[in-house]
Amino acid sequence: MTTISSSAFPKDFVWGVATSAFQIEGAADADGKGPSIWDDFCRIPGAIQDASDGRVACDHYQRWEADLDLIAGLGVAAYRFSVSWPRVQPLGSGAFNEAGFAFYERLVDGMLARGLKPYLTLNHWDLPSNLQAQGGWQNRDTVQHFVAYASEVARRLGDRVASICTHNEPWVVAVLGHEVGNFAPGIKSRAAAIQVAHHLFLSHGMALTAMRAQGCKADMGIVLNLSPIDAASDSEADRAAARRADGGGLRWYVEALLKGEYPADVLADLGADAPKVMPGDMEKIKVPMDFLGINYYMRSVVSAGQPWDVKTSGHEITDMGWEVYPQGLADLLLRLHRDYSLPPIYITENGAAFPDQVVDGQVHDARRQAYIENHIAALADAMRQGVRVDGYFVWSLLDNFEWSSGYAKRFGIVRVDYDTQQRTLKDSALWYRDFLAAQKKRGV
Ligand code: IFM
């Protein structure tokens, strides 16, 4: 295991833990909440590995106070959570749901009372079903609906949250939701995916402008899932394939948001599937951000022939089948730092699913602990080389609903027994707590 130098992180570096609404809240139709596309998707036979859903999840809607106590007990400075759009606006347009907002008011005030900084995400994928019935993110009208929702959240909570993220991982919404179709809403069309990505970017930029115009002072940005992309070999064909993958997976997102441009090579590859862009859209997208959130889990290795087999990497593989590659986090950050003019970066998610076992009431998850520790060390390395990173959040606080994998994959540093809803701090949580205490002790 790597040792993290005690001077690697500045005094005001923000350490946190992260979750999202659909994955933990449950209370699928409590207090006037409307259905989301994930409620609908879970009903499709075969869509979710263990045929589960988010109806109860971690019952966080009821247990939020104890969960906040648990978070505060870890000694983190911040908690990244998301607002369920259909909980606060059941149809995604029109009337807001007071009971839904009351929950987030309690939650945010509960964080502040415990000295935790709220990091709020507006869209962690649970689009109101009613908007999907009108075309969802493929329909340009959804952009305006999102801006209205964002403005209302900012009006009610913007004075108390430290940070507002518009979208979590637009690549997942666009590509997994609309091209691969293994995530809600389960559409399989590349043209749809590309148009969705454009609408997500546009709604992001327009929401930032609207929230700022209202006087909201929270830091605002977006969260991308990014990987460094390596060619499987030095062959010309593999290197070309890697460049194409980098174009579609990284440059498409980063350059739209930071430069207000789509990369010409990706547009050429897309041909007739290129998005419909209205005059002025790109200007609206590239509004300055206060931060860019990056979710890092693994690198990507690309070959022009047969897909690269992760088992040939020689590295550990998580329960998701993802290669454990901490160096990739440093590679990614250094590459972004070299190629772009970046706002402050946060690592808004990093963590791993491993099959845990409870032994005498304890969970000795040494592999998850090593994963987190080695990624924090890689982060320190990139920061030493000049990349500005302002915070790091472990994914996830709790074992939770892992989308199409259901409850079969456990990412939590806290175990959830889904029969009893009992929470148990795993060794990784105890390590994180001790690590943070040591950071504080040396005055940072
Ligand atoms: O659980 C997800 C999260 O919702 C978004 N980022 C990746 C995590 C692990 O797959």
Coordinates of C-alpha atoms and ligand atoms in Angstrom, one line a residue:
M1 CA 0.0 0.0 0.0
T2 CA 1.3 3.5 -0.8
T3 CA 2.0 6.0 1.9
I4 CA 0.4 9.4 1.4
S5 CA 2.8 12.2 2.2
S6 CA 1.5 14.2 5.2
S7 CA 2.0 17.6 3.4
A8 CA 0.2 16.6 0.1
F9 CA -3.1 18.3 0.8
P10 CA -3.7 22.0 1.6
K11 CA -5.4 23.1 4.7
D12 CA -8.8 23.9 3.1
F13 CA -8.9 20.7 0.9
V14 CA -12.5 19.3 1.1
W15 CA -12.8 15.7 2.0
G16 CA -16.2 14.1 1.6
V17 CA -18.4 11.2 0.9
A18 CA -21.1 10.9 -1.9
T19 CA -24.4 9.3 -2.6
S20 CA -27.4 10.0 -4.9
A21 CA -31.1 10.2 -4.3
F22 CA -32.4 7.3 -6.3
Q23 CA -29.7 5.0 -5.0
I24 CA -30.4 5.5 -1.3
E25 CA -33.6 7.4 -0.5
G26 CA -36.4 4.8 -1.2
A27 CA -39.8 6.3 -0.4
A28 CA -40.5 6.0 -4.1
D29 CA -44.0 7.6 -3.8
A30 CA -44.0 9.1 -0.4
D31 CA -45.3 12.6 0.3
G32 CA -46.3 13.3 -3.3
K33 CA -43.2 12.2 -5.0
G34 CA -43.8 11.5 -8.7
P35 CA -42.3 8.6 -10.6
S36 CA -38.9 8.8 -12.3
I37 CA -37.5 7.0 -15.4
W38 CA -35.6 4.7 -13.1
D39 CA -38.8 3.7 -11.3
D40 CA -40.1 2.8 -14.7
F41 CA -37.0 1.1 -15.9
C42 CA -36.8 -1.2 -12.9
R43 CA -40.2 -2.6 -13.9
I44 CA -38.8 -3.9 -17.2
P45 CA -38.2 -7.6 -16.9
G46 CA -34.4 -8.3 -17.1
A47 CA -33.4 -4.7 -16.9
I48 CA -32.0 -5.0 -13.3
Q49 CA -29.6 -7.9 -12.6
D50 CA -31.3 -8.9 -9.4
A51 CA -34.8 -7.7 -10.4
S52 CA -34.7 -5.2 -7.6
D53 CA -35.8 -1.5 -7.6
G54 CA -35.4 1.7 -5.6
R55 CA -38.6 1.6 -3.7
V56 CA -36.9 1.1 -0.3
A57 CA -33.2 1.2 -1.1
C58 CA -31.3 2.4 2.1
D59 CA -34.5 4.0 3.5
H60 CA -32.5 7.2 3.8
Y61 CA -35.7 9.2 3.4
Q62 CA -36.6 8.0 6.9
R63 CA -33.2 7.5 8.3
W64 CA -31.5 10.7 7.1
E65 CA -30.7 12.0 10.6
A66 CA -28.9 8.9 11.7
D67 CA -27.1 8.8 8.3
L68 CA -26.0 12.4 8.8
D69 CA -24.7 11.5 12.3
L70 CA -22.7 8.7 10.7
I71 CA -21.3 11.0 8.1
A72 CA -20.3 13.6 10.7
G73 CA -18.7 10.8 12.7
L74 CA -16.3 10.1 9.9
G75 CA -14.9 13.6 10.2
V76 CA -15.5 14.6 6.6
A77 CA -16.0 18.2 5.8
A78 CA -18.7 17.7 3.0
Y79 CA -21.5 15.5 1.9
R80 CA -22.4 15.2 -1.8
F81 CA -26.0 14.2 -2.3
S82 CA -28.6 14.7 -5.1
V83 CA -32.1 16.1 -5.2
S84 CA -34.7 13.9 -6.7
W85 CA -36.4 16.1 -9.3
P86 CA -39.7 14.2 -9.2
R87 CA -39.7 14.4 -5.4
V88 CA -39.8 18.2 -5.6
Q89 CA -41.6 18.6 -8.9
P90 CA -43.6 15.4 -9.6
L91 CA -44.3 16.1 -13.2
G92 CA -41.0 17.9 -14.0
S93 CA -42.8 21.1 -14.9
G94 CA -45.6 23.1 -13.2
A95 CA -46.3 22.7 -9.5
F96 CA -43.6 22.1 -7.0
N97 CA -44.1 19.7 -4.1
E98 CA -43.7 21.4 -0.7
A99 CA -43.3 18.1 1.2
G100 CA -40.5 17.1 -1.2
F101 CA -38.7 20.4 -0.7
A102 CA -39.2 20.1 3.1
F103 CA -37.2 16.9 3.0
Y104 CA -34.2 18.6 1.4
E105 CA -34.6 21.7 3.7
R106 CA -34.3 19.3 6.7
L107 CA -31.4 17.5 5.1
V108 CA -29.4 20.6 4.3
D109 CA -30.1 22.2 7.6
G110 CA -29.1 18.9 9.3
M111 CA -25.8 19.0 7.5
L112 CA -25.1 22.6 8.5
A113 CA -26.1 21.8 12.1
R114 CA -23.4 19.0 12.0
G115 CA -20.8 21.2 10.4
L116 CA -21.0 19.5 7.0
K117 CA -20.9 21.4 3.8
P118 CA -23.7 20.5 1.4
Y119 CA -22.6 19.6 -2.2
L120 CA -25.8 19.4 -4.1
T121 CA -26.4 17.7 -7.5
L122 CA -29.5 18.5 -9.5
N123 CA -29.6 15.6 -11.9
H124 CA -28.3 12.2 -10.8
W125 CA -30.4 10.5 -13.6
D126 CA -33.9 10.3 -12.1
L127 CA -35.8 12.4 -14.7
P128 CA -39.5 12.7 -14.0
S129 CA -41.4 10.1 -16.0
N130 CA -43.8 12.7 -17.3
L131 CA -41.0 14.5 -19.1
Q132 CA -39.8 11.2 -20.6
A133 CA -43.3 10.7 -22.0
Q134 CA -42.7 13.9 -23.9
G135 CA -39.3 12.8 -25.3
G136 CA -37.2 13.3 -22.2
W137 CA -33.7 14.6 -22.8
Q138 CA -34.2 14.2 -26.5
N139 CA -36.8 17.0 -26.4
R140 CA -35.3 20.5 -26.4
D141 CA -38.2 21.6 -24.1
T142 CA -36.6 19.6 -21.3
V143 CA -33.8 22.1 -21.2
Q144 CA -36.2 24.9 -20.2
H145 CA -37.9 22.6 -17.6
F146 CA -34.5 21.8 -16.1
V147 CA -33.6 25.5 -15.9
A148 CA -36.9 26.2 -14.1
Y149 CA -36.3 23.3 -11.7
A150 CA -32.7 24.4 -11.1
S151 CA -33.8 28.0 -10.4
E152 CA -36.3 26.8 -7.8
V153 CA -33.8 24.6 -6.0
A154 CA -31.3 27.5 -6.0
R155 CA -34.0 29.9 -4.7
R156 CA -34.9 27.6 -1.8
L157 CA -31.5 26.0 -0.9
G158 CA -28.9 28.1 -2.7
D159 CA -28.1 30.3 0.3
R160 CA -27.1 27.2 2.3
V161 CA -25.3 24.8 0.0
A162 CA -21.6 25.2 -0.8
S163 CA -21.9 23.8 -4.3
I164 CA -24.4 23.0 -7.0
C165 CA -23.7 20.5 -9.7
T166 CA -26.1 20.5 -12.7
H167 CA -25.6 17.0 -14.1
N168 CA -23.8 13.9 -12.8
E169 CA -22.0 12.1 -15.6
P170 CA -23.8 13.2 -18.8
W171 CA -22.0 10.5 -20.7
V172 CA -24.0 7.9 -18.7
V173 CA -27.3 9.6 -19.4
A174 CA -26.5 10.0 -23.1
V175 CA -24.6 6.8 -24.0
L176 CA -25.8 4.2 -21.5
G177 CA -29.4 5.6 -21.4
H178 CA -29.8 6.3 -25.1
E179 CA -27.3 4.4 -27.2
V180 CA -26.4 1.2 -25.3
G181 CA -29.8 1.2 -23.6
N182 CA -28.8 -0.7 -20.5
F183 CA -29.7 2.3 -18.3
A184 CA -33.0 4.3 -18.1
P185 CA -34.7 5.2 -20.3
G186 CA -33.3 2.2 -22.3
I187 CA -33.2 3.7 -25.8
K188 CA -30.8 2.4 -28.4
S189 CA -29.9 5.1 -30.9
R190 CA -26.6 6.9 -31.4
A191 CA -28.3 9.9 -32.9
A192 CA -30.5 10.1 -29.8
A193 CA -27.6 9.9 -27.4
I194 CA -25.7 12.7 -29.2
Q195 CA -28.7 15.0 -29.1
V196 CA -29.3 14.2 -25.4
A197 CA -25.7 15.1 -24.6
H198 CA -26.2 18.4 -26.4
H199 CA -29.3 19.1 -24.4
L200 CA -27.6 18.2 -21.2
F201 CA -24.8 20.7 -21.9
L202 CA -27.2 23.4 -22.9
S203 CA -29.4 22.9 -19.8
H204 CA -26.2 23.0 -17.7
G205 CA -25.0 26.3 -19.1
M206 CA -28.5 27.9 -19.1
A207 CA -29.1 26.8 -15.5
L208 CA -25.8 28.3 -14.3
T209 CA -26.7 31.6 -15.9
A210 CA -30.2 31.5 -14.5
M211 CA -29.1 30.6 -10.9
R212 CA -26.4 33.2 -10.9
A213 CA -28.8 35.9 -12.2
Q214 CA -31.0 35.1 -9.1
G215 CA -28.0 36.0 -6.9
C216 CA -27.2 32.4 -5.9
K217 CA -23.6 32.4 -4.6
A218 CA -23.0 28.7 -4.4
D219 CA -20.1 27.3 -6.5
M220 CA -21.5 25.9 -9.7
G221 CA -20.3 23.3 -12.1
I222 CA -20.8 19.9 -13.6
V223 CA -19.5 16.4 -12.9
L224 CA -18.0 14.2 -15.7
N225 CA -17.0 10.6 -15.6
L226 CA -13.6 10.5 -17.3
S227 CA -10.9 8.0 -18.0
P228 CA -7.5 8.3 -19.5
I229 CA -7.6 6.2 -22.7
D230 CA -4.6 4.0 -23.6
A231 CA -4.1 2.2 -26.9
A232 CA -3.9 -1.6 -26.4
S233 CA -0.7 -1.6 -28.4
D234 CA 1.6 0.7 -30.3
S235 CA 0.0 -0.3 -33.6
E236 CA -1.3 2.6 -35.8
A237 CA -4.8 1.0 -35.8
D238 CA -4.9 0.7 -32.0
R239 CA -3.7 4.3 -31.5
A240 CA -6.3 5.5 -34.0
A241 CA -9.0 3.6 -32.1
A242 CA -7.8 5.1 -28.8
R243 CA -7.9 8.6 -30.3
R244 CA -11.5 8.0 -31.5
A245 CA -12.5 6.7 -28.1
D246 CA -10.9 9.7 -26.4
G247 CA -12.8 12.0 -28.8
G248 CA -16.2 10.5 -28.0
G249 CA -15.6 9.9 -24.3
L250 CA -13.6 12.8 -23.1
R251 CA -13.0 15.6 -25.7
W252 CA -16.7 15.7 -26.7
Y253 CA -17.6 16.6 -23.1
V254 CA -14.7 18.6 -21.9
E255 CA -14.4 20.8 -25.1
A256 CA -18.1 21.5 -25.3
L257 CA -18.1 22.7 -21.7
L258 CA -14.7 24.5 -21.5
K259 CA -14.3 25.7 -25.1
G260 CA -17.9 25.9 -26.5
E261 CA -16.8 23.6 -29.4
Y262 CA -17.4 20.1 -30.5
P263 CA -14.2 18.4 -31.7
A264 CA -14.1 18.4 -35.5
D265 CA -12.9 14.8 -35.8
V266 CA -15.8 13.5 -33.7
L267 CA -18.3 15.5 -35.6
A268 CA -16.9 14.1 -38.8
D269 CA -17.2 10.5 -37.4
L270 CA -20.8 11.2 -36.4
G271 CA -21.9 12.3 -39.8
A272 CA -25.7 12.3 -39.9
D273 CA -25.9 11.5 -36.2
A274 CA -24.3 14.9 -35.3
P275 CA -26.5 16.9 -32.9
K276 CA -28.9 19.7 -34.0
V277 CA -27.3 22.8 -32.6
M278 CA -29.2 26.1 -32.7
P279 CA -27.4 29.5 -33.1
G280 CA -26.1 30.7 -29.8
D281 CA -26.1 27.2 -28.1
M282 CA -22.4 26.8 -27.8
E283 CA -22.0 30.3 -26.2
K284 CA -24.7 29.4 -23.7
I285 CA -22.9 26.1 -22.9
K286 CA -19.5 27.5 -22.2
V287 CA -20.3 29.8 -19.3
P288 CA -17.4 29.8 -16.8
M289 CA -17.7 27.1 -14.1
D290 CA -16.5 27.5 -10.5
F291 CA -15.4 23.9 -10.6
L292 CA -15.3 20.8 -12.7
G293 CA -16.1 17.5 -10.9
I294 CA -14.4 14.4 -12.1
N295 CA -15.6 10.9 -11.2
Y296 CA -12.7 8.4 -11.7
Y297 CA -12.9 4.7 -11.4
M298 CA -10.6 3.1 -14.0
R299 CA -8.7 3.8 -17.2
S300 CA -9.9 2.6 -20.6
V301 CA -7.7 0.5 -22.9
V302 CA -8.8 0.4 -26.5
S303 CA -8.0 -1.9 -29.4
A304 CA -9.0 -1.7 -33.0
G305 CA -9.7 -5.5 -33.1
Q306 CA -11.2 -7.6 -30.4
P307 CA -12.1 -5.6 -27.3
W308 CA -9.2 -5.5 -24.8
D309 CA -9.6 -8.1 -22.1
V310 CA -9.2 -6.6 -18.6
K311 CA -7.9 -10.0 -17.4
T312 CA -4.7 -9.5 -19.4
S313 CA -3.9 -6.3 -17.5
G314 CA -2.3 -8.2 -14.6
H315 CA -4.0 -5.8 -12.2
E316 CA -6.7 -6.4 -9.7
I317 CA -10.2 -6.3 -11.0
T318 CA -13.2 -5.1 -9.0
D319 CA -16.6 -6.7 -8.7
M320 CA -17.8 -4.5 -11.5
G321 CA -15.1 -6.0 -13.7
W322 CA -13.1 -2.8 -13.7
E323 CA -9.3 -2.7 -13.6
V324 CA -7.8 -1.2 -10.5
Y325 CA -5.5 1.5 -11.9
P326 CA -4.7 4.4 -9.5
Q327 CA -2.0 5.7 -11.8
G328 CA -4.8 6.5 -14.3
L329 CA -6.1 9.2 -12.0
A330 CA -2.8 11.0 -12.0
D331 CA -2.5 10.5 -15.8
L332 CA -5.9 11.9 -16.4
L333 CA -5.4 14.9 -14.2
L334 CA -2.0 15.7 -15.7
R335 CA -3.4 15.4 -19.3
L336 CA -6.4 17.6 -18.6
H337 CA -4.0 20.2 -16.9
R338 CA -1.7 20.1 -19.9
D339 CA -4.4 20.3 -22.6
Y340 CA -7.1 22.7 -21.2
S341 CA -7.5 25.7 -19.1
L342 CA -9.3 24.2 -16.1
P343 CA -11.4 25.5 -13.3
P344 CA -10.6 24.1 -9.9
I345 CA -11.1 20.3 -10.0
Y346 CA -12.9 18.1 -7.4
I347 CA -12.7 14.4 -7.5
T348 CA -16.5 14.0 -6.9
E349 CA -16.5 10.2 -6.9
N350 CA -13.9 7.4 -6.5
G351 CA -14.3 4.0 -5.0
A352 CA -14.8 0.3 -5.7
A353 CA -17.3 -2.5 -5.5
F354 CA -16.0 -5.7 -3.9
P355 CA -18.0 -8.6 -2.4
D356 CA -17.8 -8.0 1.3
Q357 CA -18.3 -10.5 4.1
V358 CA -19.5 -9.8 7.6
V359 CA -17.3 -11.6 10.2
D360 CA -18.3 -11.1 13.8
G361 CA -20.1 -7.9 13.0
Q362 CA -17.1 -6.5 11.1
V363 CA -16.3 -6.0 7.4
H364 CA -12.6 -6.3 6.7
D365 CA -12.7 -4.8 3.2
A366 CA -8.9 -4.5 2.8
R367 CA -9.2 -4.3 -1.0
R368 CA -11.6 -1.3 -1.0
Q369 CA -9.4 0.4 1.7
A370 CA -6.3 -0.1 -0.5
Y371 CA -8.2 1.1 -3.6
I372 CA -9.1 4.4 -1.8
E373 CA -5.7 4.9 -0.2
N374 CA -3.8 4.3 -3.5
H375 CA -6.1 6.6 -5.4
I376 CA -5.6 9.4 -2.8
A377 CA -1.9 8.8 -3.2
A378 CA -2.1 9.2 -7.0
L379 CA -4.2 12.4 -6.5
A380 CA -1.5 13.8 -4.2
D381 CA 1.1 13.0 -6.9
A382 CA -0.9 14.9 -9.6
M383 CA -1.3 17.8 -7.2
R384 CA 2.4 17.8 -6.5
Q385 CA 2.9 18.2 -10.2
G386 CA 0.8 21.3 -10.4
V387 CA -2.8 20.3 -10.9
R388 CA -5.2 22.2 -8.7
V389 CA -7.7 19.9 -7.0
D390 CA -9.9 21.3 -4.2
G391 CA -11.6 18.2 -2.9
Y392 CA -12.1 14.4 -2.9
F393 CA -15.3 12.4 -2.3
V394 CA -15.4 8.7 -1.7
W395 CA -18.1 6.8 -3.7
S396 CA -20.0 5.8 -1.8
L397 CA -21.0 6.4 1.8
L398 CA -23.4 3.5 1.8
D399 CA -23.9 0.3 -0.1
N400 CA -26.8 1.2 -2.4
F401 CA -28.8 0.5 -5.5
E402 CA -26.1 0.2 -8.2
W403 CA -28.4 0.9 -11.2
S404 CA -28.7 -2.1 -13.6
S405 CA -26.6 -4.2 -11.1
G406 CA -29.3 -3.7 -8.4
Y407 CA -28.0 -4.4 -4.9
A408 CA -25.6 -7.1 -6.1
K409 CA -22.6 -4.7 -6.1
R410 CA -21.5 -3.0 -2.9
F411 CA -19.6 0.3 -3.2
G412 CA -20.2 1.5 0.4
I413 CA -17.6 2.2 3.0
V414 CA -20.5 1.6 5.3
R415 CA -22.3 -1.7 4.9
V416 CA -26.1 -1.8 4.6
D417 CA -28.0 -4.9 5.7
Y418 CA -31.0 -4.6 3.4
D419 CA -33.2 -6.8 5.7
T420 CA -32.7 -4.7 8.8
Q421 CA -31.3 -1.5 7.3
Q422 CA -28.5 -1.7 9.9
R423 CA -25.4 0.3 9.0
T424 CA -21.9 -1.1 9.8
L425 CA -18.7 0.9 9.3
K426 CA -16.4 -1.2 7.1
D427 CA -12.6 -1.2 7.7
S428 CA -12.4 1.3 4.8
A429 CA -14.6 3.8 6.6
L430 CA -12.6 3.4 9.8
W431 CA -9.4 3.9 7.8
Y432 CA -10.9 7.0 6.1
R433 CA -11.9 8.4 9.5
D434 CA -8.4 7.8 10.9
F435 CA -6.8 9.3 7.9
L436 CA -8.9 12.4 8.1
A437 CA -8.2 12.7 11.8
A438 CA -4.5 12.5 11.1
Q439 CA -4.8 15.2 8.5
K440 CA -6.6 17.5 11.0
K441 CA -4.0 16.8 13.7
R442 CA -1.2 18.0 11.6
G443 CA -3.1 21.3 11.3
V444 CA -4.5 20.8 7.8
Ligands
IFM1 O1 -23.1 4.3 -8.6 C1 -22.5 5.0 -9.6 C2 -22.9 6.5 -9.4 O2 -24.3 6.6 -9.4 C3 -22.4 7.3 -10.6 N1 -21.0 7.0 -10.8 C4 -20.5 5.7 -10.8 C5 -21.0 4.9 -9.6 C6 -20.5 3.5 -9.6 O3 -20.9 2.8 -10.8

